[in-house]
mmCIF file of C-alpha atoms and ligand atoms in Angstrom:
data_model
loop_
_atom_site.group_PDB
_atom_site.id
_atom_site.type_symbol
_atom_site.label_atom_id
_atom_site.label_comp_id
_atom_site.label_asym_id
_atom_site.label_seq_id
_atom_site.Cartn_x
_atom_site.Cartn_y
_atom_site.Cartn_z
ATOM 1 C CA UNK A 1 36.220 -16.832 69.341
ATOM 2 C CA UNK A 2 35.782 -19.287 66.390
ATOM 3 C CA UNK A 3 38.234 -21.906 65.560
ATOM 4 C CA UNK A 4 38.557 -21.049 61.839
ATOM 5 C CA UNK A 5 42.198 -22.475 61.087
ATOM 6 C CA UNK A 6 43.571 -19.268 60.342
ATOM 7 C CA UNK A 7 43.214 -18.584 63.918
ATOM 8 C CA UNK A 8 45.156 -21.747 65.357
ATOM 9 C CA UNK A 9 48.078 -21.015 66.763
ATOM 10 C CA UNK A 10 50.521 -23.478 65.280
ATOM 11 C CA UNK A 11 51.188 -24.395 69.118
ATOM 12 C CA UNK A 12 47.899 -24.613 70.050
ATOM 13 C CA UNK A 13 47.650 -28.132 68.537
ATOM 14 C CA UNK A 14 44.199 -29.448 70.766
ATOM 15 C CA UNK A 15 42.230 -26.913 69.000
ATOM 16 C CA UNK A 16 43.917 -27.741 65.691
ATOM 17 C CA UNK A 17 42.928 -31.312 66.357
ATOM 18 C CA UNK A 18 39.176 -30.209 67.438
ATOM 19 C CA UNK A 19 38.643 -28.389 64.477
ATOM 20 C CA UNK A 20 40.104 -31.298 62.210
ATOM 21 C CA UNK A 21 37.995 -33.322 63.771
ATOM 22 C CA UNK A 22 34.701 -31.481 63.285
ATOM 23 C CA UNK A 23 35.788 -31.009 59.266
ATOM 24 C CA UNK A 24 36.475 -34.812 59.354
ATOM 25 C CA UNK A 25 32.817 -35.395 61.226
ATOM 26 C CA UNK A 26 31.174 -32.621 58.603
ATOM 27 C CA UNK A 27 32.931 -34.607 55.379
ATOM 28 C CA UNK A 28 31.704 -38.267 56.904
ATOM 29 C CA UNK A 29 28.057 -37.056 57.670
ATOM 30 C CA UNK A 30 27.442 -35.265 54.263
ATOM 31 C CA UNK A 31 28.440 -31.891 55.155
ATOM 32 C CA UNK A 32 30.447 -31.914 52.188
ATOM 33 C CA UNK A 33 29.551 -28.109 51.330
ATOM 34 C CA UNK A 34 29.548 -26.663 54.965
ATOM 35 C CA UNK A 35 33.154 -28.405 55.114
ATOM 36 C CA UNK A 36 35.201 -27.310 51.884
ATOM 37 C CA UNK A 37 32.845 -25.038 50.079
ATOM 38 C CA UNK A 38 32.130 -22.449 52.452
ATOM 39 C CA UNK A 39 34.276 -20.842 55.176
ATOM 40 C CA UNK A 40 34.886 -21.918 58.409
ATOM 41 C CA UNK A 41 30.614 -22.018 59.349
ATOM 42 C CA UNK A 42 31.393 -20.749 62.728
ATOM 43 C CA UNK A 43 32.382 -17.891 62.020
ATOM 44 C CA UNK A 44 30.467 -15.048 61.813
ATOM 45 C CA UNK A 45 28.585 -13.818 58.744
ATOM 46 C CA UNK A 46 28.825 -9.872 57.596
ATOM 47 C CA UNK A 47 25.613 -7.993 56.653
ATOM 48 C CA UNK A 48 26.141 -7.328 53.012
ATOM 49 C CA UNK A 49 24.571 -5.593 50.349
ATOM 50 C CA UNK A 50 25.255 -6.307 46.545
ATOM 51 C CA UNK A 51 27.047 -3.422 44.611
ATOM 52 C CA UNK A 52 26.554 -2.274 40.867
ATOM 53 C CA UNK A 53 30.895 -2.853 40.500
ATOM 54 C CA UNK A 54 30.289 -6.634 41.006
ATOM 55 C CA UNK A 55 31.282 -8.612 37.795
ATOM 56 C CA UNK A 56 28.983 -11.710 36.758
ATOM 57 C CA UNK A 57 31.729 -13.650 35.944
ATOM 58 C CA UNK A 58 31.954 -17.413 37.559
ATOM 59 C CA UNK A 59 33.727 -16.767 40.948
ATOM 60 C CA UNK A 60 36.684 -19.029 42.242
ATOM 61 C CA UNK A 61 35.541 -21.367 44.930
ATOM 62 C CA UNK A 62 36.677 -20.330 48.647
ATOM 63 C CA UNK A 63 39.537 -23.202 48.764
ATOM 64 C CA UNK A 64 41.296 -21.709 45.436
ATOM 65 C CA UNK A 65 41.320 -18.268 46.600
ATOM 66 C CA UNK A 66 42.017 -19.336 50.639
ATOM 67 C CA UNK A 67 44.765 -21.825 49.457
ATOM 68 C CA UNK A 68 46.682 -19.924 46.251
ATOM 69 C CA UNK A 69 47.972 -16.685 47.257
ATOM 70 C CA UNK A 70 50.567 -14.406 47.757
ATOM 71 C CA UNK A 71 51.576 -12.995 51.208
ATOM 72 C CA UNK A 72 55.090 -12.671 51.021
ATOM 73 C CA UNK A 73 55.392 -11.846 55.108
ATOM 74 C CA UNK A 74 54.212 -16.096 55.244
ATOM 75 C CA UNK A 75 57.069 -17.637 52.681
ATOM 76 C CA UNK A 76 56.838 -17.071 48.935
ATOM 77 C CA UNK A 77 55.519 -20.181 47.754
ATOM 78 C CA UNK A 78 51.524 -20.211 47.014
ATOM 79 C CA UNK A 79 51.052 -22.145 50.017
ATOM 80 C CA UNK A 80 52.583 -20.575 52.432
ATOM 81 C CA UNK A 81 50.320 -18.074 53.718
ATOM 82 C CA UNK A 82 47.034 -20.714 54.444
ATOM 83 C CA UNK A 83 50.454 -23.185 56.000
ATOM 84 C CA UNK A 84 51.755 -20.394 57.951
ATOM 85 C CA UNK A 85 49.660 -17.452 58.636
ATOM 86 C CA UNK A 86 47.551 -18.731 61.409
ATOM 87 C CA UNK A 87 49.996 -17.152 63.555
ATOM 88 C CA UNK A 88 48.795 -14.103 63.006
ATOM 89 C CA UNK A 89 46.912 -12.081 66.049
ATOM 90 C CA UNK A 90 44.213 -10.248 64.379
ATOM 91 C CA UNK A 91 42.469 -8.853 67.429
ATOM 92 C CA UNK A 92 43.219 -6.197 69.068
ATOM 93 C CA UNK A 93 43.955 -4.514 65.903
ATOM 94 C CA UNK A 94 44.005 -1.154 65.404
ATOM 95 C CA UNK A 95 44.941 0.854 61.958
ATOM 96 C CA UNK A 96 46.552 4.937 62.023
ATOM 97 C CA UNK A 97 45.819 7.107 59.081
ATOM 98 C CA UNK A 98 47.577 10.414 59.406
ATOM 99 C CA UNK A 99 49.821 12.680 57.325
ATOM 100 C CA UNK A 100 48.131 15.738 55.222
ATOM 101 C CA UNK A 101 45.228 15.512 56.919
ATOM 102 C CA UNK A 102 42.894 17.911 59.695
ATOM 103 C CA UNK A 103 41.726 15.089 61.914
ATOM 104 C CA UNK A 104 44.676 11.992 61.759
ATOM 105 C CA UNK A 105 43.028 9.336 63.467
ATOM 106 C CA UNK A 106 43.828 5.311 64.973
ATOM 107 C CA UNK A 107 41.111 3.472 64.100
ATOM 108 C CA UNK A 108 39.904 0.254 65.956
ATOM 109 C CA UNK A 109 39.573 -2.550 63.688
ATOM 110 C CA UNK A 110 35.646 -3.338 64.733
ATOM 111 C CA UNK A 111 34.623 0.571 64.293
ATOM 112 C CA UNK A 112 36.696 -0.096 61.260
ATOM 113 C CA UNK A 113 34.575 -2.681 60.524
ATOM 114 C CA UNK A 114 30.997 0.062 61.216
ATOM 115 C CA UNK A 115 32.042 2.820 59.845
ATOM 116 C CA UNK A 116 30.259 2.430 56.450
ATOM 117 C CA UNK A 117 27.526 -0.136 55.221
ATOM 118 C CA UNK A 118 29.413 -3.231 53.850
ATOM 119 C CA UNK A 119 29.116 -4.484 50.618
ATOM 120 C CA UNK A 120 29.936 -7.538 48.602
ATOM 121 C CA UNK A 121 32.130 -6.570 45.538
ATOM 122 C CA UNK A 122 33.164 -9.660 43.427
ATOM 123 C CA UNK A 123 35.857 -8.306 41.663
ATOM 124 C CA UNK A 124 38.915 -9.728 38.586
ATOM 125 C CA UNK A 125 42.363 -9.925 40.679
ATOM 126 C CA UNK A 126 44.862 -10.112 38.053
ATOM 127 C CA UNK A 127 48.754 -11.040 39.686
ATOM 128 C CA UNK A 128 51.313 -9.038 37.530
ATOM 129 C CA UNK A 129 52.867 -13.178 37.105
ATOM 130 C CA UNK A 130 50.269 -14.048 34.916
ATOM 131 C CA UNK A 131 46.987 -15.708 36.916
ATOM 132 C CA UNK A 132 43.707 -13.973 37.875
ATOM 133 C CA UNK A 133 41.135 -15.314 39.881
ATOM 134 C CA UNK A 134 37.083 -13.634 40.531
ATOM 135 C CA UNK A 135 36.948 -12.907 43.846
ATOM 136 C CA UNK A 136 33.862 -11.707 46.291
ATOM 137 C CA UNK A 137 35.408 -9.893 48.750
ATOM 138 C CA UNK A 138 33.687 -7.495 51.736
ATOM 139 C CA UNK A 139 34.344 -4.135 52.392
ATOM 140 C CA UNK A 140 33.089 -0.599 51.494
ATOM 141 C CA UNK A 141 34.768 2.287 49.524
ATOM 142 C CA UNK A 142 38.654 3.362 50.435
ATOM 143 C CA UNK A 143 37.244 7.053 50.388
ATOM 144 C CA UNK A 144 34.748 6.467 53.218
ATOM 145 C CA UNK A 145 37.560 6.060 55.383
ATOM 146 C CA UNK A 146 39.781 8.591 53.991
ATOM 147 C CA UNK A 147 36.862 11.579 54.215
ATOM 148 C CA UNK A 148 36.758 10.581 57.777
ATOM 149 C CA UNK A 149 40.403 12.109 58.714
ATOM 150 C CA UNK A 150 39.762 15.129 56.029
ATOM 151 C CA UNK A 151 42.396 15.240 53.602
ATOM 152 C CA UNK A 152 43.887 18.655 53.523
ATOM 153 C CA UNK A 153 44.840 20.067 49.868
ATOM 154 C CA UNK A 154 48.470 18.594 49.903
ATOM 155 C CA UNK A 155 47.386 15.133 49.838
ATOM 156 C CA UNK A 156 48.491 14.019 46.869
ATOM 157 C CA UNK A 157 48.695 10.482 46.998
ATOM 158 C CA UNK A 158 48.337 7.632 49.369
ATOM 159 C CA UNK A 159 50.568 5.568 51.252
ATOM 160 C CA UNK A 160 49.521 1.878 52.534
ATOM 161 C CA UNK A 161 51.485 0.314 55.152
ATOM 162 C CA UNK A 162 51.377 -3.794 56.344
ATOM 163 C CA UNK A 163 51.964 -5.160 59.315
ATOM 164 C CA UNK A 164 56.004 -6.026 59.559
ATOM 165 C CA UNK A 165 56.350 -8.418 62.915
ATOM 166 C CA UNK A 166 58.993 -11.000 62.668
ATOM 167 C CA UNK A 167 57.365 -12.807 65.437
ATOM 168 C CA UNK A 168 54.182 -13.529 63.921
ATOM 169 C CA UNK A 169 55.429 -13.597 60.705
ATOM 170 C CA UNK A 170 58.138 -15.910 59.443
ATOM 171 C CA UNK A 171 58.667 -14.400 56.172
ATOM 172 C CA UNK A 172 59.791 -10.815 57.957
ATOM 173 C CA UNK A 173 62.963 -12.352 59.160
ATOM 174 C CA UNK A 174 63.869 -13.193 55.647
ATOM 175 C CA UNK A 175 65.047 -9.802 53.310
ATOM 176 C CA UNK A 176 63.131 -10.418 50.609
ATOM 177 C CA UNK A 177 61.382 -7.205 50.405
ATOM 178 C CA UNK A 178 62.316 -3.906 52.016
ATOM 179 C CA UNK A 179 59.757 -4.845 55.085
ATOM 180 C CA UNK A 180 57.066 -3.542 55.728
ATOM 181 C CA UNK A 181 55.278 -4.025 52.860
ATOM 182 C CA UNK A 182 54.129 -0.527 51.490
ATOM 183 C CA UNK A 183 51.911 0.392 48.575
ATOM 184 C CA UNK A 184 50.915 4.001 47.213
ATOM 185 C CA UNK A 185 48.019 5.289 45.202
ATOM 186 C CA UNK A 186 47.558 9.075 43.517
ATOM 187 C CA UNK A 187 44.612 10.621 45.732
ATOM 188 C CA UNK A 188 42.057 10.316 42.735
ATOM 189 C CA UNK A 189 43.240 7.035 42.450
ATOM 190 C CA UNK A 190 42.090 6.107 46.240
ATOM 191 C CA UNK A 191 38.915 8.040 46.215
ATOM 192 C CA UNK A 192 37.844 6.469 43.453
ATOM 193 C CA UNK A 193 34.809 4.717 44.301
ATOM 194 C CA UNK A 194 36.031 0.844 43.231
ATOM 195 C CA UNK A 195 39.110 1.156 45.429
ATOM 196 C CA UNK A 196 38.113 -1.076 48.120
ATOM 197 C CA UNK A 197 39.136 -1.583 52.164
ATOM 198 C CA UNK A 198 38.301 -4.957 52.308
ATOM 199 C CA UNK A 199 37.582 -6.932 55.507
ATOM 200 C CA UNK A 200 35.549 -9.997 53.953
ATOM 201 C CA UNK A 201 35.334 -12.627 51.746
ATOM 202 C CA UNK A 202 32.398 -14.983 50.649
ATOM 203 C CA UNK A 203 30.267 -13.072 53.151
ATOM 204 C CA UNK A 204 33.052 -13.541 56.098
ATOM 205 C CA UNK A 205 36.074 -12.106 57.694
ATOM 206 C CA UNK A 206 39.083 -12.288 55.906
ATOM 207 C CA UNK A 207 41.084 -15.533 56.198
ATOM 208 C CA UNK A 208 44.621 -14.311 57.807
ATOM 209 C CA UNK A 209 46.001 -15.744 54.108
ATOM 210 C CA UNK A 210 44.095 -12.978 52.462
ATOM 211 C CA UNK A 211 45.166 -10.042 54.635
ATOM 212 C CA UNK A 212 43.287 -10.150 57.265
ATOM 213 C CA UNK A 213 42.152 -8.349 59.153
ATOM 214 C CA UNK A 214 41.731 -5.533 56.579
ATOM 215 C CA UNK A 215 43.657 -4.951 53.121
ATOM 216 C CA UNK A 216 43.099 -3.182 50.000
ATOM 217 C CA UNK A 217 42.100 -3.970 46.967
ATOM 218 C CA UNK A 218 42.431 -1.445 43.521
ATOM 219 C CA UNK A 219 40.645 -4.024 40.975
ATOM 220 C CA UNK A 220 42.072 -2.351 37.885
ATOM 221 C CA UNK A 221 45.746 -2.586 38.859
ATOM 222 C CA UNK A 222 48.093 -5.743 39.117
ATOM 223 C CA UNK A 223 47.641 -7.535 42.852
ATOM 224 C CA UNK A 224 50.729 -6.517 44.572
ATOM 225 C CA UNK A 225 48.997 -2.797 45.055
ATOM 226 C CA UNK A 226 46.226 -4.250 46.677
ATOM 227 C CA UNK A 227 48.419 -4.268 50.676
ATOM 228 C CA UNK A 228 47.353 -6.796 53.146
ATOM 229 C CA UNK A 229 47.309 -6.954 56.976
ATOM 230 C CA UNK A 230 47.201 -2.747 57.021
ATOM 231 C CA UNK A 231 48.585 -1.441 59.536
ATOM 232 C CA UNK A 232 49.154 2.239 58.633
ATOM 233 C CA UNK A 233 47.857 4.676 55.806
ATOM 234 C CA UNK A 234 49.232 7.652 55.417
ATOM 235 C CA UNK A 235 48.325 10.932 53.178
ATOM 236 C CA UNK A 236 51.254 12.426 51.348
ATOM 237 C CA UNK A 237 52.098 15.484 48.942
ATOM 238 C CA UNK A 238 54.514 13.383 47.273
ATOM 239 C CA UNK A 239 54.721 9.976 45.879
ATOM 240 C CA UNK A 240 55.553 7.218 48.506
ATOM 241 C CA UNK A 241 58.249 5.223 47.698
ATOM 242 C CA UNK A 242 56.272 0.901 47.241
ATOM 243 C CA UNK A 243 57.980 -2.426 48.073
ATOM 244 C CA UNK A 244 58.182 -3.434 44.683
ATOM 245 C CA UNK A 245 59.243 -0.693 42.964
ATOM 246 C CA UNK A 246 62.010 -0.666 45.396
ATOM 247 C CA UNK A 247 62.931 -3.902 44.742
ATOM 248 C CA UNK A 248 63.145 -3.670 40.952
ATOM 249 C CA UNK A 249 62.170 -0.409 39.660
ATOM 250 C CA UNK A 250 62.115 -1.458 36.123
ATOM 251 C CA UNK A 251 59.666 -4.303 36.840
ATOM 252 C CA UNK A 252 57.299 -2.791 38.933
ATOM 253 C CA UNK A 253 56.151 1.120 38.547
ATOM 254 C CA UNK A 254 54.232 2.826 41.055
ATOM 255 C CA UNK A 255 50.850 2.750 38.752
ATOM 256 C CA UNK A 256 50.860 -0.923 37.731
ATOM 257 C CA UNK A 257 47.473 -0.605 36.066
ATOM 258 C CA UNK A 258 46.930 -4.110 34.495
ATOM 259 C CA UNK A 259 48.347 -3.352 30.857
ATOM 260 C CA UNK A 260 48.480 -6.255 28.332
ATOM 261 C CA UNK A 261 50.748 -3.479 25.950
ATOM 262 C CA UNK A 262 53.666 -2.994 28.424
ATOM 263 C CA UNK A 263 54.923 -6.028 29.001
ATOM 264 C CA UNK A 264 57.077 -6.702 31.982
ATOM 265 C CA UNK A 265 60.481 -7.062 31.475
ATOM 266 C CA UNK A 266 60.454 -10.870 31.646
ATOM 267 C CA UNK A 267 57.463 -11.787 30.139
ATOM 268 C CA UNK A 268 54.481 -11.359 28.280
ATOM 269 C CA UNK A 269 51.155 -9.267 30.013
ATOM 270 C CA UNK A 270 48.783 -10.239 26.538
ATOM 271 C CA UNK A 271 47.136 -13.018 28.374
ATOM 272 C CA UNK A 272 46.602 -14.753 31.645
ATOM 273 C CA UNK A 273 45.305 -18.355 33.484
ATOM 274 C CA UNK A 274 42.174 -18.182 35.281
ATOM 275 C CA UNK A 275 42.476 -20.196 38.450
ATOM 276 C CA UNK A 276 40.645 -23.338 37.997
ATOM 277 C CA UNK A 277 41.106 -22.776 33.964
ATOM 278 C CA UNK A 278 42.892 -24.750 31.148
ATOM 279 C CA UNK A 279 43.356 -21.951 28.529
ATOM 280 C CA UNK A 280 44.933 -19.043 28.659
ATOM 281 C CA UNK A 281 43.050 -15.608 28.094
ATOM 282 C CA UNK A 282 43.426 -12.158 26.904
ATOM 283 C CA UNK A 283 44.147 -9.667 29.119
ATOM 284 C CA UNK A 284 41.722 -6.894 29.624
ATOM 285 C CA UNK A 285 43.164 -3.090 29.855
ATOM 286 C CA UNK A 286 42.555 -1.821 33.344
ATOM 287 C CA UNK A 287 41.613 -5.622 34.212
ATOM 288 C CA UNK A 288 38.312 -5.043 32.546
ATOM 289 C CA UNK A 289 37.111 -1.510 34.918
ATOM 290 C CA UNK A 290 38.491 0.133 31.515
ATOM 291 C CA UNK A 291 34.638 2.686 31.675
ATOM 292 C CA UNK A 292 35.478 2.912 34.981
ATOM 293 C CA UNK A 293 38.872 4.274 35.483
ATOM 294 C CA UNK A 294 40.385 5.127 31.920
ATOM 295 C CA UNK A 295 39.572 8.956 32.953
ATOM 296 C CA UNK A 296 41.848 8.923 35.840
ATOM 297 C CA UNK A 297 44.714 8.310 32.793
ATOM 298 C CA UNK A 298 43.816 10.538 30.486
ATOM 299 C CA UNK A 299 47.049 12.426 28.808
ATOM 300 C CA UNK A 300 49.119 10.123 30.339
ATOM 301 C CA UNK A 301 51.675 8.023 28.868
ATOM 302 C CA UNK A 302 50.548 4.587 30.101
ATOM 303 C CA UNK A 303 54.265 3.345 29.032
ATOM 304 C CA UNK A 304 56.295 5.458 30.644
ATOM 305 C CA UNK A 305 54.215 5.733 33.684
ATOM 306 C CA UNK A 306 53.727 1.964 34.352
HETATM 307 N N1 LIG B 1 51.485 -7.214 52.741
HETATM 308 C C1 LIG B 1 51.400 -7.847 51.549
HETATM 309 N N2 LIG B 1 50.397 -7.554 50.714
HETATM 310 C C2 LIG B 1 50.295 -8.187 49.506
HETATM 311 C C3 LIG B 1 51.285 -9.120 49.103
HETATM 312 C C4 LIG B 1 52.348 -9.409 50.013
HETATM 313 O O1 LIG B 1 53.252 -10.216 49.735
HETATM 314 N N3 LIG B 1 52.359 -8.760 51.216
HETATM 315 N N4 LIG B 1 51.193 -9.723 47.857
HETATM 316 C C5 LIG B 1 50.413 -8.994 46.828
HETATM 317 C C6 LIG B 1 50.221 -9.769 45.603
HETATM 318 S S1 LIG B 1 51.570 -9.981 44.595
HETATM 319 C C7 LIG B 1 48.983 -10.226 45.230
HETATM 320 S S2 LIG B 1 48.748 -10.975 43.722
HETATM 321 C C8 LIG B 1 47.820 -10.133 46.159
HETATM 322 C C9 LIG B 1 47.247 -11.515 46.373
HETATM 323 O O2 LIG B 1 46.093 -11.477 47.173
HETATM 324 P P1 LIG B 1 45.389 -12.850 47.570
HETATM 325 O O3 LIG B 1 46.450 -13.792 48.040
HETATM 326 O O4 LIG B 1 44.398 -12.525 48.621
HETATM 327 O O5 LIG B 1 44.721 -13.362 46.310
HETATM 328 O O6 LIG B 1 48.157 -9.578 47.411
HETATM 329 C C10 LIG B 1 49.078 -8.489 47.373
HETATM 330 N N5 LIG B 1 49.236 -7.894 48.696
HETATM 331 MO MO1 LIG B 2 50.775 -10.583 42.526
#
């Protein structure tokens, strides 16, 4: 069991103090980079291999994307979810995907983990309020797991389910959002090869704080699609009804692709902030995996079906 602080109990306040001591030990005797650069070094490292999706781009250092995020079930401030998810109980873990399919199935998170050879994919996340960060998560393609319970023909789209415990998760007792947190994809959408189950990040298990212990994440659509802490994933013949579109329909559609020519309904989508950047740049259509996905689109009115 490491002591990475995601996995402190807030009430288990010796090993907090053991493992602030060892960062404070690491800072004073030059361990500078072990210490804030890199994830928690004890825990374990994933086998990766590097995949042709990766961008190039300069990637956002392990404290910005551990420390900046959104995870509503924590509190909705950026700094809730490193503050408060470390009350999360990742293991045992298990995650059901059933619905139109020949052989539903509950998977165990660490066969989870096996069932296909993991790769890194450092990939644009672009939040629908106007930031983006480059980001190397871990994982393998959505559609290896989804071939595994054989879709029948009326599976139609996807439907992504989080975790929703009020007693590991503050934010859950609050009604912000229609809890649990659910997300939905078209079927081409999910088998499309960059649609990634993620269980990594810089080479390690998630952080809680970044949906851990497995998420999604669909590069070429706004964030909120890409559900953390899955719980559930379920194949449909019609389209699942999402968190967010619940919550305000005319702000968030079900296919959110990153648009910078449908603004939403309270600001501009043009442009965006880099984490860790001064000046604002243009946003890219599809978040940049434009040669990638623009096929799955075409005929489509990209304004009406936002
Ligand atoms: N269950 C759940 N998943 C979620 C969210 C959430 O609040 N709850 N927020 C979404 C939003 S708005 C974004 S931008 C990304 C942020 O992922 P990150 O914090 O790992 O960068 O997660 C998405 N997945
Ligand atoms: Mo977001």
């Amino acid at each position: 069991m490491s002591h990475s602080p995601s996995r402190i109990l807030p009430s288990d306040i010796t090993a907090e103090s053991l493992y602030l001591d060892r960062r404070r030990f690491l800072l004073a005797t030059g361990g500078l980079i072990a210490a804030t650069m890199l994830p928690d070094a004890e825990a374990a490292a994933l086998a990766t291999r590097p995949s042709r999706f990766s961008t190039g781009e300069e990637k956002n250092s392990w404290e910005q994307i551990t420390s900046y995020n959104n995870f509503y079930e924590f509190g909705t401030d950026k700094g809730d979810p490193a503050q408060n998810a470390g009350s999360l109980k990742t293991r045992p873990w298990s995650v059901r995907v059933e619905g139109e399919c020949e052989a539903p199935k509950t998977f165990d998170i660490d066969t989870l983990m096996k069932l296909a050879p993991l790769e890194e994919r450092v990939y644009r996340l672009r939040c629908v309020e106007g930031w983006s960060m480059v980001i190397p998560w871990v994982g393998y393609s959505l559609s290896e797991l989804l071939k595994q319970v054989k879709p029948t023909s009326k599976a139609k789209y996807v439907e992504f389910v989080s975790l929703a415990d009020p007693k590991q998760m503050p934010g859950v007792r609050r009604p912000v959002l229609d809890w649990p947190y659910t997300e939905g994809l078209r079927i081409d959408e999910a088998m499309h090869p960059l649609a990634l189950l993620c269980v990594g990040l810089y080479g390690k298990p998630l952080p809680n704080q970044d949906g851990a212990p497995v998420r999604l994440v669909v590069p070429w659509k706004y964030g909120f699609k890409s559900a953390k802490s899955l719980v559930k994933i379920v194949l449909r013949e019609t389209q699942p009804a999402t968190a967010w579109n619940k919550a305000a329909p005319n702000e968030y559609g079900f296919y959110s692709n990153v648009n910078p020519e449908v603004d939403h309904p309270r600001w501009s989508q043009a442009n965006e902030r880099r984490i860790g950047e001064l000046l604002r740049r243009k946003t890219l259509m599809f978040n940049g995996y434009g040669n990638e996905v623009a096929g799955l689109y075409k005929g489509m009115d990209l304004k009406k079906y936002f």
